[in-house]
């Protein structure tokens, strides 16, 4: 199957996810909506996503449903990593469950996938992707968690148009892999996830805190952890931090 890479460039929007959801019916399958800045960018767990100019704010429209919604998020994080492989040699980035991209212990990119309902049924998924590209050090300090940008890492500015074009190509690439061979998509994603066998602190949305060893990630993306007393748990979402002395690289 061939797909034409299709990008819709916007200057400023509230959120590319909101825009893509509002225009879902008129946007084609596999279109990437890109904005220079967002006035109301949002992230996982109801957090704000700081969205000044100089970064990538993009939302990928997926109308063909395959597997669990979690598979859609895998498409996004794999696509970001592939762009980094092309543009930033030796970047050292990795996927931190569920779908953040980290360099060392700092966040470079996040993914927020949201379902679109029609007549009460899931009609598609919007995958929102934020990547800190040309954000200078002083702006990074305004983010409420340890963050980095490609500029901070390499001291070089990256052409955002080229980044977005590559992102659209890789998103469609992994989307097609997912539609045709979900298991392959999962194994590509799992290979980039460096927390299996590490000790982490996990905070699921229910407010509990676990310090545990990551045993595995299940086929539907759930994190399987084991506490020191041997108790096993499985979580579909939450915040993971590697415990001191555990690096992701
Ligand atoms: C996270 O919390 O890590 C996910 C952040 C996702 C941010 C992106 S930026 C483009 C799209 N529009 C939004 O409002 N959010 C996503």
Short mmCIF file of C-alpha atoms and ligand atoms in Angstrom, two decimals, residues 14-18 33 38 40-45 47-49 51 56-59 99-100 107 109-114 127-131 145, ligand 1:
data_model
loop_
_atom_site.label_atom_id
_atom_site.label_comp_id
_atom_site.label_asym_id
_atom_site.label_seq_id
_atom_site.Cartn_x
_atom_site.Cartn_y
_atom_site.Cartn_z
CA UNK A 14 -5.01 26.17 20.66
CA UNK A 15 -3.80 22.58 20.29
CA UNK A 16 -3.05 20.54 17.18
CA UNK A 17 -4.90 17.62 18.83
CA UNK A 18 -8.02 19.73 19.29
CA UNK A 33 -1.30 18.65 11.38
CA UNK A 38 0.04 26.31 20.60
CA UNK A 40 -3.38 25.61 24.91
CA UNK A 41 -1.12 22.61 24.36
CA UNK A 42 -1.92 19.72 26.67
CA UNK A 43 -0.16 16.57 27.73
CA UNK A 44 -0.92 13.30 29.49
CA UNK A 45 -2.66 13.22 32.86
CA UNK A 47 -0.84 18.49 32.26
CA UNK A 48 -0.05 21.61 30.22
CA UNK A 49 2.39 21.30 27.32
CA UNK A 51 4.43 25.37 23.40
CA UNK A 56 7.50 20.45 16.91
CA UNK A 57 3.79 20.36 17.76
CA UNK A 58 2.06 17.86 15.55
CA UNK A 59 -0.99 15.60 15.44
CA UNK A 99 5.81 6.71 25.16
CA UNK A 100 8.11 9.48 26.25
CA UNK A 107 12.44 14.39 28.59
CA UNK A 109 9.38 14.35 23.55
CA UNK A 110 5.91 13.26 24.64
CA UNK A 111 2.94 11.64 22.96
CA UNK A 112 -0.75 12.11 23.72
CA UNK A 113 -3.19 9.95 21.76
CA UNK A 114 -6.89 10.78 21.89
CA UNK A 127 -1.73 11.06 18.01
CA UNK A 128 -0.31 14.32 19.33
CA UNK A 129 3.47 14.64 19.38
CA UNK A 130 5.54 17.33 21.02
CA UNK A 131 9.32 17.42 20.54
CA UNK A 145 10.00 18.60 34.97
C1 LIG B 1 2.97 14.20 27.36
O1 LIG B 1 2.34 14.56 28.38
O2 LIG B 1 4.11 13.76 27.44
C2 LIG B 1 2.34 14.31 26.00
C3 LIG B 1 2.57 15.65 25.38
C4 LIG B 1 1.91 15.79 24.02
C5 LIG B 1 2.05 17.19 23.49
C6 LIG B 1 1.59 17.29 22.08
S1 LIG B 1 2.09 18.80 21.31
C7 LIG B 1 1.07 18.46 19.95
C8 LIG B 1 -0.22 17.88 20.50
N1 LIG B 1 -1.10 18.95 20.90
C9 LIG B 1 -1.34 18.96 22.20
O3 LIG B 1 -2.06 19.78 22.79
N2 LIG B 1 -0.66 17.98 22.79
C10 LIG B 1 0.10 17.20 21.84
#
